[in-house]
């Protein structure tokens, strides 16, 4: 997938450059897809994508800087004043260059990849450290893949299949990284989409010591009913992306069937007392927060289907959705004392939208 790198489809020249043959074995957490004769098809899943990564050209810093300036302008155009970013260390360096030029005008909470953890610990970097514009969040780890690639790790097989997806990182490695990070005052930020990955994340994170910012689970997409209240009890932030509803509903029904009742369970999670944070997962979805708010309120695609919304009992009110895009990200970033609400003494980071009449009458808000 060119957007989220859960899968890559490469040609024979790329396979040859990476030395991938019928005798190659995929890395842990990755799979080389093969045809009936055992030959690689060119489809690489999850960590198998890393086999070709060293052979890809590295964009020059100037190009990255230009792209970052354009992305910042686009974020501002859509009313976004701050982001939580989860990319490679090269992105962090680009943000630092932009800040050094006094041109960074997004509040950036940067979650470095787990590969950077030893260096962070050695330098004494802690979550919450940084500047007015660029702050360190939690170290990012992956427990599983995605629904679209059917690599999300499930407790039971996908509908009509014997495949349960895959664990991307060995449990011992995740446990060791979390322990090292926690001891150094660094939060853990864990990607978990399938119900098996979500349960593993909750099991591992529930006993971690608290640090300057909360530990968090990214996506929390398919959740076993027994696990829906566990994050609230442990003080773990749930970072979810409502806009995925606009495209994922057919996949959820097809691949997860009845288990889909635990997907995007916004109302249930709020009722359990969860710290619910909404974002875009850009570039997998648009950075425009209005799309996510629409999805959280309506739970239907732009063509109006399904009528009445998909699992409408999980719909949110306008104020609840907006809070998940504003006040709660400030909580997740440890800055609720000065951002996230229109409060005297807080930073005036805000956007004004023209009120939608349907929303206004439906929720009593202008």
Protein backbone atom coordinates (compact mmCIF):
# COMPACT_ATOMS: atom_id res chain seq x y z
CA UNK A 1 0.00 0.00 0.00
CA UNK A 2 1.68 3.27 -1.05
CA UNK A 3 0.05 5.15 1.82
CA UNK A 4 0.66 3.11 4.96
CA UNK A 5 3.47 0.70 3.91
CA UNK A 6 1.67 -2.34 5.31
CA UNK A 7 2.31 -3.89 1.92
CA UNK A 8 4.40 -3.20 -1.17
CA UNK A 9 4.10 -4.53 -4.71
CA UNK A 10 7.42 -4.50 -6.53
CA UNK A 11 8.62 -5.69 -9.92
CA UNK A 12 11.17 -8.40 -10.74
CA UNK A 13 14.00 -5.87 -10.97
CA UNK A 14 13.33 -4.75 -7.40
CA UNK A 15 13.19 -8.36 -6.20
CA UNK A 16 16.54 -9.03 -7.87
CA UNK A 17 18.12 -5.88 -6.40
CA UNK A 18 17.03 -6.97 -2.92
CA UNK A 19 18.17 -10.56 -3.53
CA UNK A 20 14.70 -11.98 -2.95
CA UNK A 21 14.32 -15.42 -4.53
CA UNK A 22 12.21 -18.53 -4.03
CA UNK A 23 14.72 -19.57 -1.36
CA UNK A 24 14.41 -16.34 0.66
CA UNK A 25 12.67 -16.39 4.01
CA UNK A 26 10.70 -13.43 5.25
CA UNK A 27 11.71 -11.66 8.46
CA UNK A 28 9.71 -12.03 11.67
CA UNK A 29 6.55 -9.99 11.24
CA UNK A 30 6.80 -10.06 7.45
CA UNK A 31 5.73 -12.27 4.59
CA UNK A 32 6.97 -12.77 1.03
CA UNK A 33 3.86 -13.74 -0.91
CA UNK A 34 4.49 -16.59 -3.36
CA UNK A 35 2.63 -18.15 -6.26
CA UNK A 36 1.63 -21.80 -6.53
CA UNK A 37 5.13 -22.70 -7.76
CA UNK A 38 6.77 -21.03 -4.76
CA UNK A 39 8.09 -18.02 -6.67
CA UNK A 40 7.82 -14.54 -5.11
CA UNK A 41 4.93 -12.63 -6.68
CA UNK A 42 6.36 -9.22 -5.84
CA UNK A 43 3.87 -8.67 -3.02
CA UNK A 44 5.62 -8.02 0.30
CA UNK A 45 3.69 -7.73 3.56
CA UNK A 46 4.64 -5.76 6.66
CA UNK A 47 8.30 -6.18 7.68
CA UNK A 48 9.13 -7.88 4.39
CA UNK A 49 8.88 -4.37 2.91
CA UNK A 50 12.09 -3.61 4.82
CA UNK A 51 13.95 -5.99 2.50
CA UNK A 52 13.72 -3.47 -0.33
CA UNK A 53 14.00 -0.31 1.78
CA UNK A 54 17.83 -0.09 1.58
CA UNK A 55 17.58 -0.05 -2.21
CA UNK A 56 15.19 2.91 -2.39
CA UNK A 57 16.58 6.40 -3.08
CA UNK A 58 16.73 8.76 -0.11
CA UNK A 59 15.12 12.13 -0.90
CA UNK A 60 17.46 15.10 -0.42
CA UNK A 61 16.93 17.25 2.65
CA UNK A 62 15.92 20.20 0.48
CA UNK A 63 13.04 18.25 -1.03
CA UNK A 64 11.88 17.06 2.39
CA UNK A 65 12.02 20.60 3.76
CA UNK A 66 9.98 21.95 0.86
CA UNK A 67 7.39 19.22 1.28
CA UNK A 68 7.15 19.94 5.01
CA UNK A 69 6.54 23.65 4.40
CA UNK A 70 3.80 22.82 1.91
CA UNK A 71 2.23 20.33 4.32
CA UNK A 72 2.27 22.91 7.10
CA UNK A 73 0.50 25.43 4.86
CA UNK A 74 -2.12 22.81 3.98
CA UNK A 75 -2.65 21.99 7.66
CA UNK A 76 -3.16 25.68 8.44
CA UNK A 77 -5.61 26.02 5.53
CA UNK A 78 -7.70 23.26 7.08
CA UNK A 79 -7.56 24.75 10.57
CA UNK A 80 -5.01 22.36 12.06
CA UNK A 81 -2.69 24.09 14.55
CA UNK A 82 -0.92 21.07 16.00
CA UNK A 83 -0.10 17.48 15.05
CA UNK A 84 1.10 14.26 16.65
CA UNK A 85 3.65 12.89 14.20
CA UNK A 86 4.96 9.32 13.94
CA UNK A 87 7.61 9.01 11.27
CA UNK A 88 11.26 8.11 10.81
CA UNK A 89 13.99 10.17 12.43
CA UNK A 90 14.51 11.98 9.14
CA UNK A 91 11.19 13.72 9.68
CA UNK A 92 12.30 14.84 13.13
CA UNK A 93 15.43 16.34 11.60
CA UNK A 94 13.29 18.18 9.05
CA UNK A 95 11.09 19.64 11.80
CA UNK A 96 14.25 20.74 13.63
CA UNK A 97 15.52 22.48 10.49
CA UNK A 98 12.18 24.23 10.05
CA UNK A 99 12.21 25.34 13.67
CA UNK A 100 15.82 26.51 13.31
CA UNK A 101 14.71 28.75 10.45
CA UNK A 102 11.95 30.17 12.72
CA UNK A 103 9.38 28.77 10.29
CA UNK A 104 7.75 25.98 12.31
CA UNK A 105 4.20 27.07 13.11
CA UNK A 106 2.62 23.75 14.02
CA UNK A 107 2.72 22.37 17.54
CA UNK A 108 4.44 19.04 16.89
CA UNK A 109 4.44 16.13 19.33
CA UNK A 110 6.92 13.77 17.69
CA UNK A 111 6.80 10.06 18.49
CA UNK A 112 10.19 8.62 17.47
CA UNK A 113 10.46 5.04 16.17
CA UNK A 114 11.56 2.33 18.58
CA UNK A 115 14.87 2.09 16.70
CA UNK A 116 15.75 5.50 18.14
CA UNK A 117 15.12 4.43 21.75
CA UNK A 118 18.72 3.54 22.74
CA UNK A 119 19.96 6.92 21.51
CA UNK A 120 17.19 8.75 23.35
CA UNK A 121 18.02 6.95 26.58
CA UNK A 122 21.74 7.62 26.15
CA UNK A 123 21.08 11.35 25.69
CA UNK A 124 18.65 11.50 28.59
CA UNK A 125 15.72 12.57 26.40
CA UNK A 126 12.34 12.15 28.10
CA UNK A 127 8.76 12.40 26.92
CA UNK A 128 7.60 16.00 27.13
CA UNK A 129 11.08 17.40 26.49
CA UNK A 130 11.57 19.91 23.73
CA UNK A 131 10.54 23.42 22.79
CA UNK A 132 7.45 25.52 22.30
CA UNK A 133 6.92 23.99 18.87
CA UNK A 134 8.60 20.57 18.88
CA UNK A 135 8.20 18.09 21.72
CA UNK A 136 9.08 14.43 22.22
CA UNK A 137 6.15 12.08 22.69
CA UNK A 138 6.24 8.31 23.19
CA UNK A 139 8.42 5.82 21.37
CA UNK A 140 6.43 4.16 18.54
CA UNK A 141 6.18 0.37 18.27
CA UNK A 142 4.14 -1.94 16.03
CA UNK A 143 2.30 -5.00 17.27
CA UNK A 144 0.48 -5.88 14.04
CA UNK A 145 -0.42 -4.75 10.53
CA UNK A 146 -3.63 -3.48 8.95
CA UNK A 147 -7.15 -4.55 8.09
CA UNK A 148 -6.74 -3.76 4.39
CA UNK A 149 -3.70 -6.04 4.07
CA UNK A 150 -5.31 -8.66 6.37
CA UNK A 151 -2.20 -8.46 8.53
CA UNK A 152 -4.04 -7.13 11.60
CA UNK A 153 -3.45 -9.77 14.29
CA UNK A 154 -6.70 -11.46 15.33
CA UNK A 155 -7.71 -13.77 18.17
CA UNK A 156 -9.66 -15.89 15.67
CA UNK A 157 -9.22 -16.28 11.91
CA UNK A 158 -10.60 -13.83 9.40
CA UNK A 159 -14.07 -14.70 8.15
CA UNK A 160 -13.91 -17.64 5.71
CA UNK A 161 -10.19 -18.13 6.30
CA UNK A 162 -7.68 -19.88 8.54
CA UNK A 163 -5.45 -16.79 8.61
CA UNK A 164 -5.25 -14.72 11.80
CA UNK A 165 -2.95 -12.00 10.48
CA UNK A 166 0.41 -11.59 12.14
CA UNK A 167 2.34 -10.20 15.07
CA UNK A 168 4.84 -7.68 13.70
CA UNK A 169 7.20 -7.57 16.68
CA UNK A 170 8.10 -10.37 19.07
CA UNK A 171 6.55 -10.01 22.52
CA UNK A 172 9.92 -10.19 24.27
CA UNK A 173 11.24 -7.31 22.14
CA UNK A 174 8.18 -5.14 22.83
CA UNK A 175 8.31 -5.89 26.55
CA UNK A 176 12.02 -5.03 26.73
CA UNK A 177 11.56 -1.79 24.80
CA UNK A 178 8.65 -0.70 26.98
CA UNK A 179 10.62 -1.41 30.15
CA UNK A 180 13.67 0.49 28.89
CA UNK A 181 11.54 3.44 27.79
CA UNK A 182 9.51 3.58 31.00
CA UNK A 183 12.62 3.52 33.18
CA UNK A 184 13.97 6.46 31.16
CA UNK A 185 10.77 8.49 31.47
CA UNK A 186 9.63 7.80 27.91
CA UNK A 187 6.05 6.83 27.10
CA UNK A 188 5.10 3.92 24.85
CA UNK A 189 2.97 4.49 21.75
CA UNK A 190 1.81 1.19 20.27
CA UNK A 191 0.14 0.41 16.95
CA UNK A 192 -2.55 -2.24 17.50
CA UNK A 193 -5.46 -2.88 15.13
CA UNK A 194 -6.57 -6.51 15.51
CA UNK A 195 -8.20 -7.76 18.70
CA UNK A 196 -5.20 -10.00 19.51
CA UNK A 197 -2.80 -7.07 19.12
CA UNK A 198 -5.06 -4.82 21.19
CA UNK A 199 -5.17 -7.39 23.99
CA UNK A 200 -1.39 -7.82 23.88
CA UNK A 201 -0.94 -4.03 24.05
CA UNK A 202 -3.26 -3.76 27.05
CA UNK A 203 -1.53 -6.65 28.79
CA UNK A 204 1.92 -5.13 28.31
CA UNK A 205 1.07 -1.48 28.96
CA UNK A 206 -1.21 -1.93 31.94
CA UNK A 207 1.66 -2.37 34.38
CA UNK A 208 3.95 0.37 33.03
CA UNK A 209 4.91 3.24 35.31
CA UNK A 210 3.32 6.59 34.44
CA UNK A 211 5.56 9.19 32.81
CA UNK A 212 5.10 12.84 31.76
CA UNK A 213 2.60 11.97 29.05
CA UNK A 214 0.19 9.01 28.95
CA UNK A 215 1.01 5.76 27.22
CA UNK A 216 -1.21 5.31 24.18
CA UNK A 217 -2.54 2.78 21.71
CA UNK A 218 -2.85 3.82 18.10
CA UNK A 219 -5.98 2.70 16.21
CA UNK A 220 -7.54 0.32 18.80
CA UNK A 221 -9.64 -0.76 15.85
CA UNK A 222 -11.08 -4.25 16.50
CA UNK A 223 -11.55 -4.87 20.21
CA UNK A 224 -12.91 -7.89 22.04
CA UNK A 225 -15.86 -6.85 24.25
CA UNK A 226 -13.97 -7.97 27.35
CA UNK A 227 -11.22 -5.46 26.58
CA UNK A 228 -13.29 -2.32 25.85
CA UNK A 229 -12.95 -0.92 29.39
CA UNK A 230 -9.36 -1.85 30.15
CA UNK A 231 -7.65 1.22 28.72
CA UNK A 232 -9.71 3.55 30.89
CA UNK A 233 -8.81 1.60 34.01
CA UNK A 234 -5.10 1.76 33.14
CA UNK A 235 -5.04 5.43 32.09
CA UNK A 236 -4.02 4.58 28.52
CA UNK A 237 -4.92 7.03 25.76
CA UNK A 238 -6.81 5.60 22.79
CA UNK A 239 -5.80 7.36 19.58
CA UNK A 240 -8.38 6.57 16.89
CA UNK A 241 -9.20 7.76 13.37
CA UNK A 242 -12.94 8.14 12.64
CA UNK A 243 -12.33 8.95 8.97
CA UNK A 244 -11.32 5.32 8.39
CA UNK A 245 -14.99 4.49 8.84
CA UNK A 246 -15.70 6.13 5.48
CA UNK A 247 -13.82 3.36 3.68
CA UNK A 248 -13.37 0.50 6.15
CA UNK A 249 -16.95 -0.51 6.90
CA UNK A 250 -17.23 -2.99 3.98
CA UNK A 251 -13.86 -4.50 4.97
CA UNK A 252 -14.88 -4.79 8.61
CA UNK A 253 -18.08 -6.60 7.69
CA UNK A 254 -16.33 -8.86 5.20
CA UNK A 255 -13.24 -9.80 7.22
CA UNK A 256 -14.39 -9.52 10.86
CA UNK A 257 -18.13 -10.20 10.63
CA UNK A 258 -19.87 -10.04 14.03
CA UNK A 259 -16.58 -9.07 15.69
CA UNK A 260 -17.01 -5.71 13.98
CA UNK A 261 -19.25 -4.61 16.84
CA UNK A 262 -16.05 -3.92 18.74
CA UNK A 263 -14.64 -1.71 15.96
CA UNK A 264 -14.89 2.08 16.20
CA UNK A 265 -16.94 1.68 19.38
CA UNK A 266 -16.71 5.38 20.23
CA UNK A 267 -19.83 5.67 22.41
CA UNK A 268 -19.00 2.52 24.37
CA UNK A 269 -15.43 3.67 24.95
CA UNK A 270 -16.57 7.06 26.23
CA UNK A 271 -19.10 5.37 28.50
CA UNK A 272 -16.25 3.29 29.91
CA UNK A 273 -14.36 6.51 30.71
CA UNK A 274 -11.69 6.14 28.03
CA UNK A 275 -9.36 9.00 27.08
CA UNK A 276 -10.41 9.19 23.43
CA UNK A 277 -8.18 11.11 21.01
CA UNK A 278 -9.08 11.55 17.34
CA UNK A 279 -6.70 12.11 14.44
CA UNK A 280 -6.37 11.55 10.71
CA UNK A 281 -3.59 8.98 10.17
CA UNK A 282 -2.56 11.13 7.22
CA UNK A 283 -1.64 10.19 4.47
CA UNK A 284 -3.85 7.11 4.90
CA UNK A 285 -6.76 9.56 5.23
CA UNK A 286 -7.09 13.29 4.72
CA UNK A 287 -5.72 15.62 7.38
CA UNK A 288 -9.01 17.56 7.19
CA UNK A 289 -10.61 17.05 10.64
CA UNK A 290 -14.07 17.76 9.25
CA UNK A 291 -14.07 14.36 7.56
CA UNK A 292 -13.41 12.65 10.87
CA UNK A 293 -16.07 14.67 12.67
CA UNK A 294 -18.58 13.75 9.96
CA UNK A 295 -17.67 10.08 10.34
CA UNK A 296 -17.95 10.17 14.15
CA UNK A 297 -21.37 11.83 13.98
CA UNK A 298 -22.90 10.01 11.02
CA UNK A 299 -20.99 6.69 10.74
CA UNK A 300 -21.78 6.41 7.05
CA UNK A 301 -19.97 6.93 3.76
CA UNK A 302 -20.35 10.13 1.77
CA UNK A 303 -22.88 8.40 -0.49
CA UNK A 304 -25.17 8.04 2.53
CA UNK A 305 -24.71 4.33 3.09
CA UNK A 306 -25.60 2.57 5.20
CA UNK A 307 -28.86 4.39 5.86
CA UNK A 308 -28.97 5.54 9.45
CA UNK A 309 -25.28 4.86 9.92
CA UNK A 310 -23.16 1.78 10.59
CA UNK A 311 -23.78 0.58 14.15
CA UNK A 312 -25.51 3.90 14.92
CA UNK A 313 -25.56 3.21 18.66
CA UNK A 314 -21.88 4.21 18.64
CA UNK A 315 -22.46 7.70 17.15
CA UNK A 316 -21.06 10.69 19.01
CA UNK A 317 -22.47 14.17 19.53
CA UNK A 318 -20.75 17.13 17.89
CA UNK A 319 -19.28 18.41 21.16
CA UNK A 320 -17.89 14.97 21.98
CA UNK A 321 -16.21 14.62 18.59
CA UNK A 322 -14.71 18.10 18.74
CA UNK A 323 -13.40 17.45 22.25
CA UNK A 324 -11.61 14.35 20.92
CA UNK A 325 -9.89 16.55 18.31
CA UNK A 326 -8.98 19.41 20.69
CA UNK A 327 -8.98 19.01 24.46
CA UNK A 328 -8.02 15.35 24.53
CA UNK A 329 -4.94 15.62 22.26
CA UNK A 330 -3.69 18.22 24.74
CA UNK A 331 -4.15 15.67 27.52
CA UNK A 332 -2.31 13.07 25.44
CA UNK A 333 0.55 15.51 24.95
CA UNK A 334 0.77 16.56 28.59
CA UNK A 335 -0.14 20.18 27.81
CA UNK A 336 -3.79 20.37 28.91
CA UNK A 337 -2.78 23.11 31.34
CA UNK A 338 -2.23 25.52 28.45
CA UNK A 339 -3.77 24.12 25.25
CA UNK A 340 -6.80 22.31 23.93
CA UNK A 341 -9.58 24.54 25.27
CA UNK A 342 -10.63 28.18 24.89
CA UNK A 343 -9.67 29.12 28.42
CA UNK A 344 -8.10 32.29 29.87
CA UNK A 345 -4.33 31.88 29.99
CA UNK A 346 -4.26 29.18 27.32
CA UNK A 347 -2.60 29.51 23.91
CA UNK A 348 -5.03 30.95 21.36
CA UNK A 349 -4.65 28.09 18.87
CA UNK A 350 -8.08 27.97 17.29
CA UNK A 351 -10.06 27.76 14.08
CA UNK A 352 -13.50 29.20 13.28
CA UNK A 353 -15.83 27.25 11.00
CA UNK A 354 -19.18 28.25 9.61
CA UNK A 355 -21.79 26.35 11.65
CA UNK A 356 -23.61 23.51 9.91
CA UNK A 357 -27.34 23.92 10.47
CA UNK A 358 -27.95 20.18 10.80
CA UNK A 359 -25.24 19.85 13.41
CA UNK A 360 -26.42 22.99 15.19
CA UNK A 361 -30.00 21.77 15.58
CA UNK A 362 -29.05 18.16 16.23
CA UNK A 363 -26.61 18.91 19.04
CA UNK A 364 -27.68 22.29 20.35
CA UNK A 365 -24.35 23.87 19.38
CA UNK A 366 -23.40 26.69 17.04
